[in-house]
Tab-separated table of C-alpha atoms and ligand atoms in Angstrom:
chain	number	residue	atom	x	y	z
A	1	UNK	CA	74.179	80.569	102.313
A	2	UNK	CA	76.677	80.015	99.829
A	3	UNK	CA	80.358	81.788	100.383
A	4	UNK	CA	81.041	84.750	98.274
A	5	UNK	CA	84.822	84.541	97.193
A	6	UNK	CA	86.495	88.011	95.301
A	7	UNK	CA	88.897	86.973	93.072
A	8	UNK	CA	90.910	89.315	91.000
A	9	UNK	CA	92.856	88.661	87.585
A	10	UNK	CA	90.194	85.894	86.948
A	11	UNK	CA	89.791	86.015	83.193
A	12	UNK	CA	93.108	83.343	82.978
A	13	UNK	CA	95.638	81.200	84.298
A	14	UNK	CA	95.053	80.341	88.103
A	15	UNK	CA	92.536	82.919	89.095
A	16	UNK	CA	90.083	81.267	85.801
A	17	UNK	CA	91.043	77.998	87.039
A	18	UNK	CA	89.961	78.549	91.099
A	19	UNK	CA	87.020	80.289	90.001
A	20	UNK	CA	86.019	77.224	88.192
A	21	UNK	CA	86.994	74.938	91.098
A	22	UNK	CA	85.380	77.039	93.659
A	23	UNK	CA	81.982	77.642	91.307
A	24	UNK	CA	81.825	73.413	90.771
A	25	UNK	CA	81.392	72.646	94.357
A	26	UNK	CA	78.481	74.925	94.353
A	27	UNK	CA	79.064	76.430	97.733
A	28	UNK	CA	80.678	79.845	96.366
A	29	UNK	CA	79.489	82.464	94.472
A	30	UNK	CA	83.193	84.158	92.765
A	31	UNK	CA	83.142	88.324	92.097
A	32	UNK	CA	85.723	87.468	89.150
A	33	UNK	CA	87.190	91.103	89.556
A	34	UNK	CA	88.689	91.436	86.054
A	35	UNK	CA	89.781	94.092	84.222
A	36	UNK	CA	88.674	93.593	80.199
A	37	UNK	CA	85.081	92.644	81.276
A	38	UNK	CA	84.111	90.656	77.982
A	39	UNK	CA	87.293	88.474	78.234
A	40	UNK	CA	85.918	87.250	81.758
A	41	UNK	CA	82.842	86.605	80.570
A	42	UNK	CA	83.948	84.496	77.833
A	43	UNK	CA	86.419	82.695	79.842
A	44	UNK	CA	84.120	81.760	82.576
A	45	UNK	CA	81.440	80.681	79.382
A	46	UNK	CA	84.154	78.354	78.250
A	47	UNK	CA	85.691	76.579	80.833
A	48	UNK	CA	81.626	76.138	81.783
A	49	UNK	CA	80.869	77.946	85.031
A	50	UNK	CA	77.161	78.153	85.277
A	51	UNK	CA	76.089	81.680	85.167
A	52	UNK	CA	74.730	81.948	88.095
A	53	UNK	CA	77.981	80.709	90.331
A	54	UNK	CA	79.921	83.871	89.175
A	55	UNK	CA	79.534	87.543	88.508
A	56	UNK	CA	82.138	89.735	86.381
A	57	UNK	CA	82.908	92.688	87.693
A	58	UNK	CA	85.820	95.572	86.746
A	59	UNK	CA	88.618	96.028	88.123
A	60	UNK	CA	91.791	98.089	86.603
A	61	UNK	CA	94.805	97.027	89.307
A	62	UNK	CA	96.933	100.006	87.190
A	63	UNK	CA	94.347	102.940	88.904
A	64	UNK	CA	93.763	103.528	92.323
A	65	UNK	CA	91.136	105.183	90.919
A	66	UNK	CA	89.130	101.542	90.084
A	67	UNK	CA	90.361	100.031	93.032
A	68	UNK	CA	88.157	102.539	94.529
A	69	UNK	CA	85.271	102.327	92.354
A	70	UNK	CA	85.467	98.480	92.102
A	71	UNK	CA	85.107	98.465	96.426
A	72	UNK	CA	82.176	100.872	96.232
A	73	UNK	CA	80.297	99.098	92.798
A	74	UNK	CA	80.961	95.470	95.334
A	75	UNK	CA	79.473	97.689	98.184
A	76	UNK	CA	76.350	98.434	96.008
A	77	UNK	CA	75.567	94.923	95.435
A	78	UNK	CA	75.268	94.047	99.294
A	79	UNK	CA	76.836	90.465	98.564
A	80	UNK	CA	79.081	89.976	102.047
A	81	UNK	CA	82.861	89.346	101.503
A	82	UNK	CA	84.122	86.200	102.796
A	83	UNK	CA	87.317	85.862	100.900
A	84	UNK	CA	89.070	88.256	99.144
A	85	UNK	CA	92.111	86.567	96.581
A	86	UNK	CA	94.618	88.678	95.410
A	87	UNK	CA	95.568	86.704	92.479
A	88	UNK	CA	96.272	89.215	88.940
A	89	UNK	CA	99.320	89.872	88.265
A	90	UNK	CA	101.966	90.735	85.573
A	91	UNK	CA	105.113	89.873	84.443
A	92	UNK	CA	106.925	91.640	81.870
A	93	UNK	CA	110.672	89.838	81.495
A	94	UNK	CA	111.715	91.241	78.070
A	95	UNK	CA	110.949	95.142	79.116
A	96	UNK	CA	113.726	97.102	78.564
A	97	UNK	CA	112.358	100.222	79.861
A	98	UNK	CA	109.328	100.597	82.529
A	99	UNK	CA	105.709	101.332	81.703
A	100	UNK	CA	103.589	103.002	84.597
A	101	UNK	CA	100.182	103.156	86.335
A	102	UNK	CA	97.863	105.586	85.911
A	103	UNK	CA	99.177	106.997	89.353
A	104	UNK	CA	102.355	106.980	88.081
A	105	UNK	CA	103.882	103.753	89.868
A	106	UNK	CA	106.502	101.047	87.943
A	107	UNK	CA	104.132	98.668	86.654
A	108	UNK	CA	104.730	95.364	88.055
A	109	UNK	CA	105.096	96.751	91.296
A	110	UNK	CA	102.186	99.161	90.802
A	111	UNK	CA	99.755	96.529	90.037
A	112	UNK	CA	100.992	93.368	91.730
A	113	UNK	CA	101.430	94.694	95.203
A	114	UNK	CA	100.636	98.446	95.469
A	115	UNK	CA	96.475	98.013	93.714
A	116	UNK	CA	96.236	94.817	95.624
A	117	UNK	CA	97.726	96.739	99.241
A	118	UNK	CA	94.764	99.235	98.296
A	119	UNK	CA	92.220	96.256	97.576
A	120	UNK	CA	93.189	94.526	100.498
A	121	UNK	CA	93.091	97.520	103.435
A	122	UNK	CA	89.528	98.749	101.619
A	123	UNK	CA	88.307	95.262	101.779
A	124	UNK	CA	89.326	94.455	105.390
A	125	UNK	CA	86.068	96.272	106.804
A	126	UNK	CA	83.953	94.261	104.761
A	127	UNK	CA	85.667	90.795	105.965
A	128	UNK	CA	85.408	91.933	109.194
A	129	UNK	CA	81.433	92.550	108.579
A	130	UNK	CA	80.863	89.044	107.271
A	131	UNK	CA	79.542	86.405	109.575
A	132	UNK	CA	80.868	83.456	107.357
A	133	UNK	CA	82.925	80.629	109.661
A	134	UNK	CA	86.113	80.968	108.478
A	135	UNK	CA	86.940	84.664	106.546
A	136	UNK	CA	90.556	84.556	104.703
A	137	UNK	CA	92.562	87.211	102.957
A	138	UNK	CA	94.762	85.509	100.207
A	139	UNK	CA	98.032	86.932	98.516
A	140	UNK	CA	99.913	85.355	95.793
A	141	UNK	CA	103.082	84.571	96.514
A	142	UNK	CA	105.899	82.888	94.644
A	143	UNK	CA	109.117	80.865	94.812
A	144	UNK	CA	110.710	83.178	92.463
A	145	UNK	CA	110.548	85.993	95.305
A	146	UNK	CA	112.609	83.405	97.682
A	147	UNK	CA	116.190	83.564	97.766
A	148	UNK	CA	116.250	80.052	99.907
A	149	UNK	CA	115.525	78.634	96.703
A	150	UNK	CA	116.893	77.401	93.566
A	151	UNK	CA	114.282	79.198	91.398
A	152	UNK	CA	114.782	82.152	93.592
A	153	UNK	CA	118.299	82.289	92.807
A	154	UNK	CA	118.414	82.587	89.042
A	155	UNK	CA	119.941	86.114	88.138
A	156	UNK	CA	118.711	88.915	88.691
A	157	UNK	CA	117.756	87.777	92.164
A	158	UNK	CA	114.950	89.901	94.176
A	159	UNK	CA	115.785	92.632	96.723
A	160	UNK	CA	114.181	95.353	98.266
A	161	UNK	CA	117.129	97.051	99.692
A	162	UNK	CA	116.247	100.111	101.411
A	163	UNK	CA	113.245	100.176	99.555
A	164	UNK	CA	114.480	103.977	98.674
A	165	UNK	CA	113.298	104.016	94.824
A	166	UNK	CA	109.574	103.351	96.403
A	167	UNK	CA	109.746	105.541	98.783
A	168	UNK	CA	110.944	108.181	96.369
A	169	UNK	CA	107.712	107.195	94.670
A	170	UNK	CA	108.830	104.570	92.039
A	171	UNK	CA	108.060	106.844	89.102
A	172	UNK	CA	111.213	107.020	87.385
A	173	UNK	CA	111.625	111.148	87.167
A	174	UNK	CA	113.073	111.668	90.331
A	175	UNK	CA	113.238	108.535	91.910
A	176	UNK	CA	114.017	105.061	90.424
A	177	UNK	CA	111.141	102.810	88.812
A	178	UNK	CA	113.068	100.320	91.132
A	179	UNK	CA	112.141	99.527	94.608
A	180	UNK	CA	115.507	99.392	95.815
A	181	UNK	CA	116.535	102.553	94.049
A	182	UNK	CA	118.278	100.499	91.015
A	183	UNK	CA	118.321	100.036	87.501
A	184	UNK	CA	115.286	99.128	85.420
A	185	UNK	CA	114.628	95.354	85.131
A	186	UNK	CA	111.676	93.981	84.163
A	187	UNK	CA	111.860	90.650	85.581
A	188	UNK	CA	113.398	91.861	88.717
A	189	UNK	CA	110.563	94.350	89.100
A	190	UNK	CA	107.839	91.499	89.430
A	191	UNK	CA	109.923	89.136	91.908
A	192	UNK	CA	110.306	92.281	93.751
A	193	UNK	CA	106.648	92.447	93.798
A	194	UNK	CA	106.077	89.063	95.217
A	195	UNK	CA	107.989	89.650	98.118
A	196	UNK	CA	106.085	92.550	98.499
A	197	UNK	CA	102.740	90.311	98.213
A	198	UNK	CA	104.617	87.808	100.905
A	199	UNK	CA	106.036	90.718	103.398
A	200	UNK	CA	102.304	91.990	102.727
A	201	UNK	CA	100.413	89.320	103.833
A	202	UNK	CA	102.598	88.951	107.247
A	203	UNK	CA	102.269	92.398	108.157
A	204	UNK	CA	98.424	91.682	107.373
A	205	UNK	CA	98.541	89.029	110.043
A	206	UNK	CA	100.529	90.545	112.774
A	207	UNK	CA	98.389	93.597	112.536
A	208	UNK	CA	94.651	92.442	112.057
A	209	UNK	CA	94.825	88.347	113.135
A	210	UNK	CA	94.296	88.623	116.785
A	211	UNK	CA	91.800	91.270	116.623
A	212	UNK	CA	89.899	89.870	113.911
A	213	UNK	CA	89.995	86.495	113.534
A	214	UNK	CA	90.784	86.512	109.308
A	215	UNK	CA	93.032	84.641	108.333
A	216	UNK	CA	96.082	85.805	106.253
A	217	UNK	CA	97.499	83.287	103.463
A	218	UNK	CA	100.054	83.186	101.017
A	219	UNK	CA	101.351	80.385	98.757
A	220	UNK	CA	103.474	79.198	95.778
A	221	UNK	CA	100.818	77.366	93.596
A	222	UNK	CA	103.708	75.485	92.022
A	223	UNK	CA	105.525	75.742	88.432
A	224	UNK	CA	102.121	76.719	86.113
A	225	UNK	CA	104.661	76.840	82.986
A	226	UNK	CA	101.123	77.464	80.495
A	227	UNK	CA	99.354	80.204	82.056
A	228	UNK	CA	99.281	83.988	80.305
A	229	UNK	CA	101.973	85.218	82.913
A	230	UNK	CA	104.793	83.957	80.657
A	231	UNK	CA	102.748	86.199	77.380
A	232	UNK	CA	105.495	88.842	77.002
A	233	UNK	CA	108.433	86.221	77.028
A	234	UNK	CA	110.664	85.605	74.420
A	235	UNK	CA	108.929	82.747	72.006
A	236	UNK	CA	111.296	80.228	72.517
A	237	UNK	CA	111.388	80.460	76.214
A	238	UNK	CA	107.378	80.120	75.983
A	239	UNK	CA	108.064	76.594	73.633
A	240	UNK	CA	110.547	75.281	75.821
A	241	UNK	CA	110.075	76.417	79.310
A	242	UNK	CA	106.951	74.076	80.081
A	243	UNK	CA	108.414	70.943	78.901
A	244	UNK	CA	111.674	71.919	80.885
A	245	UNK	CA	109.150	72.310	84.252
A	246	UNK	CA	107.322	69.215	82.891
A	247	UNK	CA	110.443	66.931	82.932
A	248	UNK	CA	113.635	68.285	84.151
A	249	UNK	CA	112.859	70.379	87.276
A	250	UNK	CA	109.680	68.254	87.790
A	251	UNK	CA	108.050	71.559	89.167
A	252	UNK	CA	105.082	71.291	86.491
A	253	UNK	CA	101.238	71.628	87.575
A	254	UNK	CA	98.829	71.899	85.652
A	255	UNK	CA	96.183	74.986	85.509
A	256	UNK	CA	93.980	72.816	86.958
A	257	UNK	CA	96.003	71.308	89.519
A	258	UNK	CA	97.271	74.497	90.791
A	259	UNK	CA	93.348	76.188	90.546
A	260	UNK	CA	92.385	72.950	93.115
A	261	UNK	CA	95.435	74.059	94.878
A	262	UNK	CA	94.544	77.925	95.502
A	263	UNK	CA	91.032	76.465	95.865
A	264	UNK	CA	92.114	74.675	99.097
A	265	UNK	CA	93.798	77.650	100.490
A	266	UNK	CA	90.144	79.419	100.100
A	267	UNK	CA	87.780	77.131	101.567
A	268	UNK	CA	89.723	74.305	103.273
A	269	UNK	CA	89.115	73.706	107.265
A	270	UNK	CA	92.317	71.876	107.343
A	271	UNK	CA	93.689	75.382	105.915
A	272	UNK	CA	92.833	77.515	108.335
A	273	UNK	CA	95.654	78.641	110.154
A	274	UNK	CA	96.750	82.110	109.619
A	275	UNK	CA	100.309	83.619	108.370
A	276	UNK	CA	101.098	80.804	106.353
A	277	UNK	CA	103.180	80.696	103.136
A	278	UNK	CA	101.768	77.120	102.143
A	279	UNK	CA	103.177	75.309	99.503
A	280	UNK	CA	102.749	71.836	97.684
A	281	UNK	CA	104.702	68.867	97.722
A	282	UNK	CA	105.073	65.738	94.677
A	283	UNK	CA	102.161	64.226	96.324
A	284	UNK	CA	100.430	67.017	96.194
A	285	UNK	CA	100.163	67.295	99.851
A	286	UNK	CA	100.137	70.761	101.318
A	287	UNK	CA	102.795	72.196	103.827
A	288	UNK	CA	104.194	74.814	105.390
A	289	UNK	CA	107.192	76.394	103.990
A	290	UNK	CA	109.341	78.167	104.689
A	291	UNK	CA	109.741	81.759	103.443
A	292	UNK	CA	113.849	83.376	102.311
A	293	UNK	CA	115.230	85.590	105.048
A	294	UNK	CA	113.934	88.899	103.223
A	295	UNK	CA	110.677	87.232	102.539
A	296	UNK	CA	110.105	87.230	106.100
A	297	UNK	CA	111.669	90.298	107.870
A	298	UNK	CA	109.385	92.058	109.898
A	299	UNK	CA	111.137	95.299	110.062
A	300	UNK	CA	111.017	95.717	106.173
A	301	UNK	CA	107.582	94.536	106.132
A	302	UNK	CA	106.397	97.461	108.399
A	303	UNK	CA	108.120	99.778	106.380
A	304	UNK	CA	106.981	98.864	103.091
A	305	UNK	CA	103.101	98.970	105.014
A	306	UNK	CA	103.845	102.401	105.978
A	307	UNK	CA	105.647	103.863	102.505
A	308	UNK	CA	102.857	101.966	100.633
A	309	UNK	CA	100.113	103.473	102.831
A	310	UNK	CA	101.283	106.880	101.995
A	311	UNK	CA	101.500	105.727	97.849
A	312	UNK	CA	97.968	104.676	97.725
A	313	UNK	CA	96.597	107.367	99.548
A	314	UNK	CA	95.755	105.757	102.876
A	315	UNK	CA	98.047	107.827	104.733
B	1	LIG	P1	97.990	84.964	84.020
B	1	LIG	O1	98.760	85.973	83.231
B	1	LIG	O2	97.402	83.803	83.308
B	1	LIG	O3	96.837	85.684	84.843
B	1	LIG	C1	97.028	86.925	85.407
B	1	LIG	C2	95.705	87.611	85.585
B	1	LIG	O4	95.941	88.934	86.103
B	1	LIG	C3	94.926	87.780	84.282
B	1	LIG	O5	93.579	87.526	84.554
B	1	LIG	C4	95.145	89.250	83.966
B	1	LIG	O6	94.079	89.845	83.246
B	1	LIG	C5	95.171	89.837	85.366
B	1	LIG	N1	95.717	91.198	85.375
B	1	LIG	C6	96.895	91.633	84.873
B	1	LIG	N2	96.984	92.968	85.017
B	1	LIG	C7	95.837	93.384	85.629
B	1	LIG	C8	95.321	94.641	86.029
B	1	LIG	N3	95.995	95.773	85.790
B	1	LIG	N4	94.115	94.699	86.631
B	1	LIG	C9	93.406	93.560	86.839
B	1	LIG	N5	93.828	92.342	86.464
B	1	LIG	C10	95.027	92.258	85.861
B	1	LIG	O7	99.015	84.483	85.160
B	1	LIG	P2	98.937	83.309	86.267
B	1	LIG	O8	97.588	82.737	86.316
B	1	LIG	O9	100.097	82.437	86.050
B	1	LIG	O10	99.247	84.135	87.602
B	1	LIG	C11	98.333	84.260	88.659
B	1	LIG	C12	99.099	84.454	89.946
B	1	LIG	O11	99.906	83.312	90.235
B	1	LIG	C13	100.056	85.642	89.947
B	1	LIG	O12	99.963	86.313	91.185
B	1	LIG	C14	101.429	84.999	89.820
B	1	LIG	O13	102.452	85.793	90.396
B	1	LIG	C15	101.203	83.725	90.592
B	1	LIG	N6	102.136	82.664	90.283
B	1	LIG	C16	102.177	82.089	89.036
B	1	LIG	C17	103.092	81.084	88.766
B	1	LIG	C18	103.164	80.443	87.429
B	1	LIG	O14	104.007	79.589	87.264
B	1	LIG	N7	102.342	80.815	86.450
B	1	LIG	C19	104.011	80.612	89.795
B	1	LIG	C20	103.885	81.299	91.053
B	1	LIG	C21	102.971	82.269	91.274
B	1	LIG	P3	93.932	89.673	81.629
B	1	LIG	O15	93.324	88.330	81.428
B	1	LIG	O16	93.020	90.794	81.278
B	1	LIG	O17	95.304	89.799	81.050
């Protein structure tokens, strides 16, 4: 049978451009788990996925609420889950003051790493159910969340701290909208996500790996200066930055490129090895890297399982 691949935020950027990948090779059949319905439709007409290698269905990241509804509508249709890619995201640089979830959570954070933590633990029973070779749990990571690196060192750098706004709830009444209890910053708010998404996916694999036999991925796709992730910045920044990736840093991939990238770290057998942050060299040869020092503690990724637990209702 073919493989039936869940991947969410696929109406643009990478997620559009794995579903495409994934849907040409005609082994996989992609839930693109989207949440403006007729957008996904329309993007999966035009970059010509043949309709019957995909299926649309919603899903708001900003409610726990559809998180909820999209696992039980998924349940309805008895496909099996083989691989679940937690791909959407947003990215909101230019915010000067925070917008919020329908549950109340900091955007960024709320959708990036709080739906998807929801997604994920609902989903884990069905990828345990599925009899497909090799079942993988994918999380988006990035190089911006790395301090080791030079991306992940342009101000304002990420950081957790004590993660004492989330725990306060992250709602901006009486607690910050900032995971570590600071100031508002927009652009802060989603690299602090990604190291959630990274810490995430670790704590996935130390907890369900041996037991289970998924395996738990994360990667940095590479410099994708032309998806919609870079919508809300200023307009120059959006004219210059991908010719500055293109030819100065030299970090440019293409949508493409970076969909046969993710695409690899679905169905791959040469992929298959679990708590890995892969990453892409010039050659386009993947690797291992290596993930910043708060990217990969184990002590703050327990805690921010157990604080996010309790935010999404699971504890
Ligand atoms: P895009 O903005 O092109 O795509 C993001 C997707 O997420 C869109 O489909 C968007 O839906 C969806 N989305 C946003 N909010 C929600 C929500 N509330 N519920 C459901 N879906 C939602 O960005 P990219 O393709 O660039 O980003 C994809 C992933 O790659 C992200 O995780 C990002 O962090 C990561 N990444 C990107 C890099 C880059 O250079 N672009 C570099 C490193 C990592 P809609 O179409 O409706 O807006």
């Amino acid at each position: 049978r073919k493989g039936v691949v869940v991947v969410t935020g696929a109406s643009s950027g990478l997620g559009l451009a794995t579903a495409k990948a994934l849907a040409e090779t005609g082994k996989w059949h992609v839930i693109m788990a989207c949440r403006d319905f007729l957008k996904a439709e329309k993007a999966a007409q035009s970059a010509g996925m043949a309709k019957e290698s995909y299926t649309v269905m919603h899903l708001d990241l900003a409610s726990l609420d559809s998180v909820r509804q999209f696992v039980h509508n998924f349940r309805q249709s008895e496909r099996p889950l083989d691989v679940l890619v937690c791909n959407a995201a947003i990215y909101r640089p230019t915010a000067r003051t925070p917008t919020y979830t329908a549950d109340g959570y900091e955007m960024s954070v709320g959708v990036n790493h709080l739906g998807h933590f929801l997604l994920a633990n609902l989903l884990l029973e069905d990828l345990k159910k599925s009899d497909y070779p090799s079942r993988r749990l994918i999380i988006l990571g990035s190089i911006t969340g790395n301090t080791n690196t030079l991306a992940g060192n342009v101000p304002p750098k990420a950081g957790l701290g004590d993660l004492r706004g989330l725990a306060g709830g992250l709602n901006g009444r009486n607690s910050s909208a900032m995971i570590d209890g600071g100031d508002f910053d927009g652009a802060k708010a989603y690299k602090d996500s990604k190291i959630c998404n990274m810490l995430t996916m670790q704590e996935f694999h130390r907890r369900f790996h041996e037991e289970t036999g998924i395996t738990f991925a994360s990667l940095y796709p590479g410099c994708i200066a032309t998806t919609g992730l870079f919508r809300e910045h200023i307009p120059l920044f959006r004219l210059l930055f991908p010719p500055f990736q293109r030819f100065i840093t030299k970090g440019f991939v293409s949508e493409e490129e970076s969909g046969r990238r993710l695409a690899q770290v679905v169905s791959d057998p040469s992929l298959v090895k679990s708590g890995v942050y892969w990453s892409w060299n010039k050659d386009s040869a993947s690797f291992e890297n290596q993930l910043s020092q708060e990217a990969s503690d184990t002590a703050k990724a327990r805690k921010l399982w157990e604080v996010s637990e309790k935010l999404v209702g699971l504890a």
